[in-house]
PDB file of C-alpha atoms and ligand atoms in Angstrom:
ATOM      1  CA  MET A   2      64.570  19.267  -0.209  1.00 48.00           C
ATOM      2  CA  ALA A   3      61.859  18.405   2.212  1.00 55.00           C
ATOM      3  CA  GLU A   4      59.749  21.235   3.779  1.00 79.00           C
ATOM      4  CA  GLN A   5      59.177  19.347   7.049  1.00 95.00           C
ATOM      5  CA  PRO A   6      61.363  19.647  10.131  1.00 98.00           C
ATOM      6  CA  LEU A   7      62.963  16.595  11.686  1.00 98.00           C
ATOM      7  CA  LEU A   8      61.381  16.326  15.151  1.00 98.00           C
ATOM      8  CA  LEU A   9      62.664  13.716  17.573  1.00 98.00           C
ATOM      9  CA  ALA A  10      59.414  13.480  19.429  1.00 98.00           C
ATOM     10  CA  ASP A  11      57.487  12.432  16.332  1.00 98.00           C
ATOM     11  CA  LEU A  12      59.671   9.615  15.282  1.00 98.00           C
ATOM     12  CA  SER A  13      59.562   5.909  16.354  1.00 98.00           C
ATOM     13  CA  TRP A  14      62.832   4.334  17.433  1.00 98.00           C
ATOM     14  CA  PRO A  15      63.269   2.412  14.162  1.00 98.00           C
ATOM     15  CA  GLU A  16      62.829   5.819  12.348  1.00 98.00           C
ATOM     16  CA  VAL A  17      65.394   7.415  14.559  1.00 98.00           C
ATOM     17  CA  GLN A  18      67.758   4.571  13.929  1.00 97.00           C
ATOM     18  CA  GLU A  19      67.309   4.944  10.228  1.00 98.00           C
ATOM     19  CA  ILE A  20      67.774   8.739  10.020  1.00 97.00           C
ATOM     20  CA  LEU A  21      70.601   8.928  12.621  1.00 97.00           C
ATOM     21  CA  PRO A  22      73.461   8.640  10.107  1.00 97.00           C
ATOM     22  CA  GLN A  23      72.211  11.654   8.259  1.00 97.00           C
ATOM     23  CA  VAL A  24      71.803  13.902  11.358  1.00 98.00           C
ATOM     24  CA  LYS A  25      74.706  16.267  11.745  1.00 98.00           C
ATOM     25  CA  ILE A  26      73.595  18.382  14.710  1.00 98.00           C
ATOM     26  CA  VAL A  27      70.826  18.489  17.280  1.00 98.00           C
ATOM     27  CA  LEU A  28      69.014  21.685  18.188  1.00 98.00           C
ATOM     28  CA  ILE A  29      67.661  21.770  21.769  1.00 98.00           C
ATOM     29  CA  PRO A  30      65.219  24.643  22.118  1.00 98.00           C
ATOM     30  CA  VAL A  31      65.012  26.219  25.606  1.00 98.00           C
ATOM     31  CA  GLY A  32      62.931  28.968  26.860  1.00 98.00           C
ATOM     32  CA  SER A  33      60.663  29.687  29.817  1.00 98.00           C
ATOM     33  CA  LEU A  34      57.169  29.528  31.181  1.00 98.00           C
ATOM     34  CA  GLU A  35      56.633  33.085  32.314  1.00 98.00           C
ATOM     35  CA  GLN A  36      54.488  36.162  32.174  1.00 98.00           C
ATOM     36  CA  HIS A  37      54.425  38.087  28.942  1.00 98.00           C
ATOM     37  CA  GLY A  38      52.147  40.872  29.974  1.00 98.00           C
ATOM     38  CA  PRO A  39      48.633  40.752  28.526  1.00 98.00           C
ATOM     39  CA  ASN A  40      50.136  40.489  24.984  1.00 98.00           C
ATOM     40  CA  ILE A  41      51.328  36.909  24.530  1.00 98.00           C
ATOM     41  CA  ALA A  42      50.966  33.568  26.321  1.00 98.00           C
ATOM     42  CA  GLU A  43      53.264  32.240  29.098  1.00 98.00           C
ATOM     43  CA  GLN A  44      54.688  29.674  26.683  1.00 98.00           C
ATOM     44  CA  SER A  45      56.122  32.342  24.371  1.00 98.00           C
ATOM     45  CA  ASP A  46      59.922  31.924  24.955  1.00 98.00           C
ATOM     46  CA  HIS A  47      60.045  28.207  24.512  1.00 98.00           C
ATOM     47  CA  ARG A  48      57.497  28.086  21.743  1.00 98.00           C
ATOM     48  CA  LEU A  49      59.307  30.739  19.639  1.00 98.00           C
ATOM     49  CA  ALA A  50      62.643  28.979  20.200  1.00 98.00           C
ATOM     50  CA  PHE A  51      61.007  25.789  19.023  1.00 98.00           C
ATOM     51  CA  GLU A  52      59.406  27.429  15.961  1.00 98.00           C
ATOM     52  CA  VAL A  53      62.680  29.061  14.980  1.00 98.00           C
ATOM     53  CA  SER A  54      64.448  25.569  15.426  1.00 98.00           C
ATOM     54  CA  LYS A  55      61.804  23.785  13.249  1.00 98.00           C
ATOM     55  CA  ARG A  56      62.336  26.255  10.389  1.00 98.00           C
ATOM     56  CA  VAL A  57      66.045  25.748  10.481  1.00 98.00           C
ATOM     57  CA  SER A  58      65.529  21.984  10.543  1.00 98.00           C
ATOM     58  CA  ALA A  59      63.197  22.001   7.552  1.00 98.00           C
ATOM     59  CA  ARG A  60      65.614  24.140   5.564  1.00 98.00           C
ATOM     60  CA  LEU A  61      68.564  21.882   6.323  1.00 98.00           C
ATOM     61  CA  TYR A  62      66.571  18.548   6.172  1.00 97.00           C
ATOM     62  CA  PRO A  63      67.574  15.857   7.255  1.00 97.00           C
ATOM     63  CA  ARG A  64      70.732  17.130   8.852  1.00 98.00           C
ATOM     64  CA  VAL A  65      69.262  18.923  11.826  1.00 98.00           C
ATOM     65  CA  LEU A  66      67.296  17.064  14.461  1.00 98.00           C
ATOM     66  CA  VAL A  67      65.143  19.067  16.944  1.00 98.00           C
ATOM     67  CA  THR A  68      64.247  17.910  20.436  1.00 98.00           C
ATOM     68  CA  PRO A  69      61.053  19.000  22.193  1.00 98.00           C
ATOM     69  CA  PRO A  70      61.592  22.440  23.854  1.00 98.00           C
ATOM     70  CA  LEU A  71      62.448  22.640  27.510  1.00 98.00           C
ATOM     71  CA  PRO A  72      59.440  24.539  28.721  1.00 98.00           C
ATOM     72  CA  PHE A  73      60.918  25.961  31.950  1.00 98.00           C
ATOM     73  CA  GLY A  74      63.891  28.267  32.416  1.00 98.00           C
ATOM     74  CA  VAL A  75      65.396  30.710  34.904  1.00 98.00           C
ATOM     75  CA  SER A  76      62.676  33.147  35.556  1.00 98.00           C
ATOM     76  CA  HIS A  77      62.952  34.347  39.198  1.00 97.00           C
ATOM     77  CA  HIS A  78      62.557  37.955  38.083  1.00 97.00           C
ATOM     78  CA  HIS A  79      59.045  37.209  36.752  1.00 97.00           C
ATOM     79  CA  MET A  80      57.715  35.339  39.749  1.00 97.00           C
ATOM     80  CA  ARG A  81      55.678  38.161  41.076  1.00 97.00           C
ATOM     81  CA  PHE A  82      53.304  37.764  38.164  1.00 97.00           C
ATOM     82  CA  PRO A  83      50.891  34.872  38.273  1.00 97.00           C
ATOM     83  CA  GLY A  84      51.651  31.674  36.428  1.00 97.00           C
ATOM     84  CA  THR A  85      55.418  31.990  36.066  1.00 98.00           C
ATOM     85  CA  ILE A  86      57.390  28.738  36.841  1.00 98.00           C
ATOM     86  CA  THR A  87      61.098  29.012  37.452  1.00 98.00           C
ATOM     87  CA  LEU A  88      63.938  26.443  37.701  1.00 98.00           C
ATOM     88  CA  GLU A  89      66.962  27.090  39.814  1.00 98.00           C
ATOM     89  CA  PRO A  90      69.963  27.628  37.573  1.00 98.00           C
ATOM     90  CA  GLU A  91      71.461  24.408  38.884  1.00 98.00           C
ATOM     91  CA  THR A  92      68.373  22.454  37.864  1.00 98.00           C
ATOM     92  CA  PHE A  93      68.367  24.081  34.449  1.00 98.00           C
ATOM     93  CA  ILE A  94      71.999  23.074  33.834  1.00 98.00           C
ATOM     94  CA  ALA A  95      71.384  19.456  35.200  1.00 98.00           C
ATOM     95  CA  VAL A  96      68.393  18.880  32.811  1.00 98.00           C
ATOM     96  CA  LEU A  97      70.415  20.233  29.848  1.00 98.00           C
ATOM     97  CA  ARG A  98      73.276  18.079  30.766  1.00 98.00           C
ATOM     98  CA  ASP A  99      71.137  14.906  30.926  1.00 98.00           C
ATOM     99  CA  VAL A 100      69.541  15.670  27.630  1.00 98.00           C
ATOM    100  CA  VAL A 101      72.839  16.155  25.905  1.00 98.00           C
ATOM    101  CA  LYS A 102      74.328  13.086  27.690  1.00 98.00           C
ATOM    102  CA  SER A 103      71.342  10.909  26.501  1.00 98.00           C
ATOM    103  CA  LEU A 104      71.669  12.091  22.894  1.00 98.00           C
ATOM    104  CA  ALA A 105      75.489  11.471  22.963  1.00 98.00           C
ATOM    105  CA  ARG A 106      74.783   7.895  23.946  1.00 97.00           C
ATOM    106  CA  HIS A 107      72.792   7.517  20.699  1.00 97.00           C
ATOM    107  CA  GLY A 108      75.939   8.579  18.830  1.00 96.00           C
ATOM    108  CA  LEU A 109      75.058  12.282  18.251  1.00 97.00           C
ATOM    109  CA  LYS A 110      78.074  14.614  18.421  1.00 97.00           C
ATOM    110  CA  LYS A 111      77.090  18.218  17.863  1.00 98.00           C
ATOM    111  CA  PHE A 112      74.547  20.155  19.918  1.00 98.00           C
ATOM    112  CA  LEU A 113      73.189  23.652  19.946  1.00 98.00           C
ATOM    113  CA  PHE A 114      70.897  25.156  22.438  1.00 98.00           C
ATOM    114  CA  VAL A 115      68.425  27.641  20.872  1.00 98.00           C
ATOM    115  CA  ASN A 116      67.316  29.970  23.539  1.00 98.00           C
ATOM    116  CA  GLY A 117      64.220  32.134  23.613  1.00 98.00           C
ATOM    117  CA  HIS A 118      64.604  33.799  27.096  1.00 98.00           C
ATOM    118  CA  GLY A 119      67.009  36.433  28.136  1.00 96.00           C
ATOM    119  CA  GLY A 120      67.035  35.275  31.750  1.00 97.00           C
ATOM    120  CA  ASN A 121      68.619  32.009  30.649  1.00 98.00           C
ATOM    121  CA  GLU A 122      71.653  33.487  28.968  1.00 97.00           C
ATOM    122  CA  ALA A 123      73.972  33.694  32.009  1.00 96.00           C
ATOM    123  CA  THR A 124      72.990  30.110  33.038  1.00 98.00           C
ATOM    124  CA  LEU A 125      73.446  28.798  29.488  1.00 98.00           C
ATOM    125  CA  GLY A 126      76.980  30.138  29.364  1.00 98.00           C
ATOM    126  CA  VAL A 127      77.835  28.128  32.496  1.00 98.00           C
ATOM    127  CA  ALA A 128      75.946  25.128  31.113  1.00 98.00           C
ATOM    128  CA  VAL A 129      78.082  25.035  27.919  1.00 98.00           C
ATOM    129  CA  VAL A 130      81.258  25.142  29.890  1.00 97.00           C
ATOM    130  CA  LYS A 131      80.200  22.570  32.357  1.00 97.00           C
ATOM    131  CA  ILE A 132      78.600  20.086  29.907  1.00 98.00           C
ATOM    132  CA  GLN A 133      81.513  20.367  27.465  1.00 95.00           C
ATOM    133  CA  GLU A 134      83.682  18.950  30.321  1.00 95.00           C
ATOM    134  CA  GLU A 135      81.351  16.083  30.996  1.00 95.00           C
ATOM    135  CA  VAL A 136      80.280  14.885  27.575  1.00 96.00           C
ATOM    136  CA  SER A 137      82.651  14.307  24.663  1.00 90.00           C
ATOM    137  CA  ALA A 138      80.866  16.362  22.013  1.00 95.00           C
ATOM    138  CA  GLU A 139      82.422  17.644  18.783  1.00 96.00           C
ATOM    139  CA  PHE A 140      80.442  20.785  19.144  1.00 97.00           C
ATOM    140  CA  LEU A 141      78.394  22.369  21.960  1.00 98.00           C
ATOM    141  CA  GLY A 142      77.062  25.885  21.768  1.00 98.00           C
ATOM    142  CA  SER A 143      74.183  28.126  22.789  1.00 98.00           C
ATOM    143  CA  CYS A 144      72.521  30.959  20.969  1.00 98.00           C
ATOM    144  CA  SER A 145      69.657  33.300  21.803  1.00 98.00           C
ATOM    145  CA  TYR A 146      67.626  33.541  18.661  1.00 98.00           C
ATOM    146  CA  TRP A 147      66.880  37.257  18.872  1.00 97.00           C
ATOM    147  CA  ARG A 148      70.480  38.245  18.931  1.00 97.00           C
ATOM    148  CA  LEU A 149      70.773  37.016  15.388  1.00 98.00           C
ATOM    149  CA  ALA A 150      68.454  39.895  14.290  1.00 97.00           C
ATOM    150  CA  GLU A 151      69.380  42.481  16.858  1.00 95.00           C
ATOM    151  CA  ASP A 152      70.757  44.773  14.188  1.00 95.00           C
ATOM    152  CA  LEU A 153      67.534  44.631  12.168  1.00 96.00           C
ATOM    153  CA  VAL A 154      65.420  45.409  15.308  1.00 94.00           C
ATOM    154  CA  ARG A 155      67.605  48.146  16.476  1.00 93.00           C
ATOM    155  CA  GLU A 156      67.487  49.713  13.029  1.00 94.00           C
ATOM    156  CA  ARG A 157      63.705  49.702  13.055  1.00 93.00           C
ATOM    157  CA  LEU A 158      63.093  50.676  16.745  1.00 92.00           C
ATOM    158  CA  GLY A 159      65.882  53.321  17.085  1.00 90.00           C
ATOM    159  CA  ASP A 160      66.686  53.798  20.673  1.00 86.00           C
ATOM    160  CA  ARG A 161      63.252  52.909  21.909  1.00 89.00           C
ATOM    161  CA  LEU A 162      63.277  50.489  24.772  1.00 91.00           C
ATOM    162  CA  TYR A 163      62.153  46.910  24.052  1.00 93.00           C
ATOM    163  CA  GLY A 164      62.820  43.407  25.118  1.00 94.00           C
ATOM    164  CA  HIS A 165      59.873  41.588  26.644  1.00 96.00           C
ATOM    165  CA  ALA A 166      56.359  40.942  25.178  1.00 96.00           C
ATOM    166  CA  CYS A 167      57.255  44.064  23.086  1.00 97.00           C
ATOM    167  CA  GLU A 168      56.869  45.051  19.488  1.00 97.00           C
ATOM    168  CA  PHE A 169      59.790  42.719  18.570  1.00 97.00           C
ATOM    169  CA  GLU A 170      58.595  39.640  20.456  1.00 98.00           C
ATOM    170  CA  THR A 171      54.953  40.004  19.766  1.00 98.00           C
ATOM    171  CA  SER A 172      55.745  40.480  16.088  1.00 98.00           C
ATOM    172  CA  VAL A 173      57.799  37.149  15.997  1.00 98.00           C
ATOM    173  CA  ALA A 174      54.838  35.514  17.754  1.00 98.00           C
ATOM    174  CA  MET A 175      52.398  36.923  15.180  1.00 98.00           C
ATOM    175  CA  ALA A 176      54.619  35.471  12.401  1.00 98.00           C
ATOM    176  CA  LEU A 177      55.531  32.100  13.865  1.00 98.00           C
ATOM    177  CA  ALA A 178      52.897  31.240  16.508  1.00 98.00           C
ATOM    178  CA  PRO A 179      49.798  33.338  16.005  1.00 98.00           C
ATOM    179  CA  ASP A 180      47.757  31.229  18.331  1.00 98.00           C
ATOM    180  CA  ILE A 181      49.639  32.545  21.336  1.00 98.00           C
ATOM    181  CA  VAL A 182      48.967  36.212  20.553  1.00 98.00           C
ATOM    182  CA  LYS A 183      46.205  37.919  22.639  1.00 98.00           C
ATOM    183  CA  VAL A 184      45.066  40.263  19.727  1.00 97.00           C
ATOM    184  CA  GLY A 185      42.318  42.030  21.728  1.00 97.00           C
ATOM    185  CA  ALA A 186      44.567  42.777  24.657  1.00 98.00           C
ATOM    186  CA  LEU A 187      47.820  44.195  23.099  1.00 98.00           C
ATOM    187  CA  ALA A 188      49.317  46.768  25.423  1.00 97.00           C
ATOM    188  CA  ARG A 189      52.378  48.995  25.734  1.00 97.00           C
ATOM    189  CA  GLY A 190      54.623  48.724  28.797  1.00 97.00           C
ATOM    190  CA  GLU A 191      53.708  50.651  31.864  1.00 97.00           C
ATOM    191  CA  PHE A 192      57.266  51.644  32.621  1.00 96.00           C
ATOM    192  CA  ARG A 193      58.382  52.751  36.089  1.00 96.00           C
ATOM    193  CA  GLU A 194      60.880  55.375  34.939  1.00 94.00           C
ATOM    194  CA  ALA A 195      63.210  55.486  37.859  1.00 94.00           C
ATOM    195  CA  ALA A 196      63.949  51.701  37.844  1.00 94.00           C
ATOM    196  CA  VAL A 197      64.192  51.553  34.037  1.00 95.00           C
ATOM    197  CA  GLU A 198      66.632  54.458  34.101  1.00 95.00           C
ATOM    198  CA  LEU A 199      68.912  52.620  36.598  1.00 96.00           C
ATOM    199  CA  ARG A 200      68.638  49.410  34.541  1.00 94.00           C
ATOM    200  CA  GLU A 201      69.590  51.157  31.348  1.00 93.00           C
ATOM    201  CA  LYS A 202      72.467  52.970  32.926  1.00 95.00           C
ATOM    202  CA  ALA A 203      73.743  49.630  34.409  1.00 95.00           C
ATOM    203  CA  ARG A 204      73.392  48.100  30.856  1.00 91.00           C
ATOM    204  CA  ARG A 205      75.438  50.924  29.331  1.00 93.00           C
ATOM    205  CA  PHE A 206      78.163  50.561  31.921  1.00 97.00           C
ATOM    206  CA  GLY A 207      78.140  46.807  31.663  1.00 96.00           C
ATOM    207  CA  ILE A 208      77.019  46.364  35.245  1.00 96.00           C
ATOM    208  CA  THR A 209      74.886  43.251  36.095  1.00 93.00           C
ATOM    209  CA  ILE A 210      71.737  43.805  38.144  1.00 93.00           C
ATOM    210  CA  ALA A 211      68.748  41.559  38.397  1.00 91.00           C
ATOM    211  CA  PRO A 212      65.610  43.749  39.079  1.00 94.00           C
ATOM    212  CA  TYR A 213      62.276  42.131  39.475  1.00 96.00           C
ATOM    213  CA  PHE A 214      60.210  42.707  36.375  1.00 96.00           C
ATOM    214  CA  ASP A 215      57.321  44.386  38.231  1.00 96.00           C
ATOM    215  CA  GLU A 216      59.799  46.990  39.445  1.00 96.00           C
ATOM    216  CA  LEU A 217      60.390  47.967  35.760  1.00 97.00           C
ATOM    217  CA  THR A 218      56.907  47.628  34.320  1.00 97.00           C
ATOM    218  CA  ALA A 219      53.602  47.483  36.006  1.00 97.00           C
ATOM    219  CA  ASN A 220      51.895  45.254  33.401  1.00 98.00           C
ATOM    220  CA  GLY A 221      54.948  43.040  32.630  1.00 97.00           C
ATOM    221  CA  VAL A 222      55.477  44.499  29.118  1.00 97.00           C
ATOM    222  CA  PHE A 223      58.813  46.049  28.269  1.00 97.00           C
ATOM    223  CA  GLY A 224      58.334  47.824  25.058  1.00 96.00           C
ATOM    224  CA  ASP A 225      55.120  48.307  22.993  1.00 97.00           C
ATOM    225  CA  GLY A 226      52.987  45.389  21.964  1.00 97.00           C
ATOM    226  CA  THR A 227      50.543  47.666  20.074  1.00 97.00           C
ATOM    227  CA  ARG A 228      53.222  48.349  17.392  1.00 97.00           C
ATOM    228  CA  ALA A 229      53.710  44.646  16.595  1.00 97.00           C
ATOM    229  CA  SER A 230      52.940  43.214  13.162  1.00 98.00           C
ATOM    230  CA  ALA A 231      53.225  39.863  11.442  1.00 98.00           C
ATOM    231  CA  GLU A 232      55.200  41.383   8.550  1.00 98.00           C
ATOM    232  CA  PHE A 233      57.932  42.723  11.008  1.00 97.00           C
ATOM    233  CA  GLY A 234      57.912  39.369  12.748  1.00 98.00           C
ATOM    234  CA  GLN A 235      58.375  37.512   9.307  1.00 98.00           C
ATOM    235  CA  GLU A 236      61.255  39.758   8.483  1.00 98.00           C
ATOM    236  CA  ILE A 237      62.986  39.143  11.767  1.00 98.00           C
ATOM    237  CA  ALA A 238      62.276  35.369  11.559  1.00 98.00           C
ATOM    238  CA  GLU A 239      63.901  35.317   8.075  1.00 98.00           C
ATOM    239  CA  ARG A 240      66.985  37.030   9.271  1.00 98.00           C
ATOM    240  CA  VAL A 241      67.286  34.707  12.378  1.00 98.00           C
ATOM    241  CA  VAL A 242      66.713  31.470  10.416  1.00 98.00           C
ATOM    242  CA  GLY A 243      69.015  32.522   7.543  1.00 98.00           C
ATOM    243  CA  ARG A 244      71.921  33.433   9.858  1.00 98.00           C
ATOM    244  CA  LEU A 245      71.378  30.354  12.079  1.00 98.00           C
ATOM    245  CA  CYS A 246      71.506  28.107   9.018  1.00 98.00           C
ATOM    246  CA  GLU A 247      74.694  29.759   7.874  1.00 98.00           C
ATOM    247  CA  PHE A 248      76.262  29.255  11.300  1.00 98.00           C
ATOM    248  CA  ILE A 249      75.091  25.641  11.456  1.00 98.00           C
ATOM    249  CA  GLU A 250      76.449  24.952   7.952  1.00 97.00           C
ATOM    250  CA  SER A 251      79.853  26.030   9.123  1.00 96.00           C
ATOM    251  CA  VAL A 252      79.566  23.853  12.300  1.00 97.00           C
ATOM    252  CA  ILE A 253      78.492  20.890  10.280  1.00 95.00           C
ATOM    253  CA  SER A 254      81.296  21.211   7.726  1.00 93.00           C
ATOM    254  CA  ARG A 255      83.967  21.701  10.392  1.00 80.00           C
ATOM    255  CA  PRO A 256      84.809  18.451  12.204  1.00 68.00           C
ATOM    256  CA  GLY A 257      85.526  18.781  15.857  1.00 57.00           C
ATOM    257  CA  THR A 258      84.596  22.464  16.255  1.00 46.00           C
ATOM    258  CA  LYS A 259      84.424  23.513  19.912  1.00 52.00           C
ATOM    259  CA  LEU A 260      83.152  26.701  21.386  1.00 49.00           C
ATOM    260  CA  SER A 261      86.530  27.173  22.812  1.00 47.00           C
ATOM    261  CA  ASP A 262      87.964  27.441  19.390  1.00 47.00           C
ATOM    262  CA  THR A 263      85.976  30.515  18.541  1.00 46.00           C
ATOM    263  CA  VAL A 264      85.488  32.314  21.819  1.00 45.00           C
ATOM    264  CA  GLY A 265      88.563  33.595  23.639  1.00 43.00           C
TER     265      GLY A 265
HETATM  266 ZN1   ZN B 326      59.793  36.241  26.045  1.00 69.35          ZN
END
């Protein structure tokens, strides 16, 4: 078994042509380019989605092809911090549709978006439904990588609030992409209690709201980056990659699986 991931961008077209019959699914990493407090770089979400995808691809070589990550996502709620770039949800969906359409033209049939940004989730749900209608794929799905280890993180953090540039995300960055961690600048979130309380209540009641991030936390961190460690990140990454491989194996072995078969 090869240790290297199969990365589309690194192949020549004759190499693509040769490997194509062995490729069973394509991972399309998506994320954002947005503020992550002082703790980690703006590329964090798409980079971590890419790093997770690469590890899955290496483990299942050569059956899993990985495209370059889409560096921009839906990040309106982070725009009040410098550097963030946002797509409109419609643009995001259109780009993903064109990527899947292109890959389908080359004969690929199964696709999974590997997402690194919470703000993309609602749009990705719509994207899967829309693209499935337009492209005749045997499988099209979307996952947010952190959800595959949510039980582990919750177990460790108890009911502490986390979720952005926090002990969870900074730890994963330390393990998978240490070059994006601002080691000397790690900070805990400067929470604005009233807004956080309302958001948590909305979450408990299943009510959707979209607060701007600076209303929740003055420095853009939601959680505590000072508690991050590479060991914790490694443990999370192991759980995510293991479960993702397990899911992908079942998608690969089942012809014609559609999201609509598994979600009611
Ligand atoms: Zn992030």
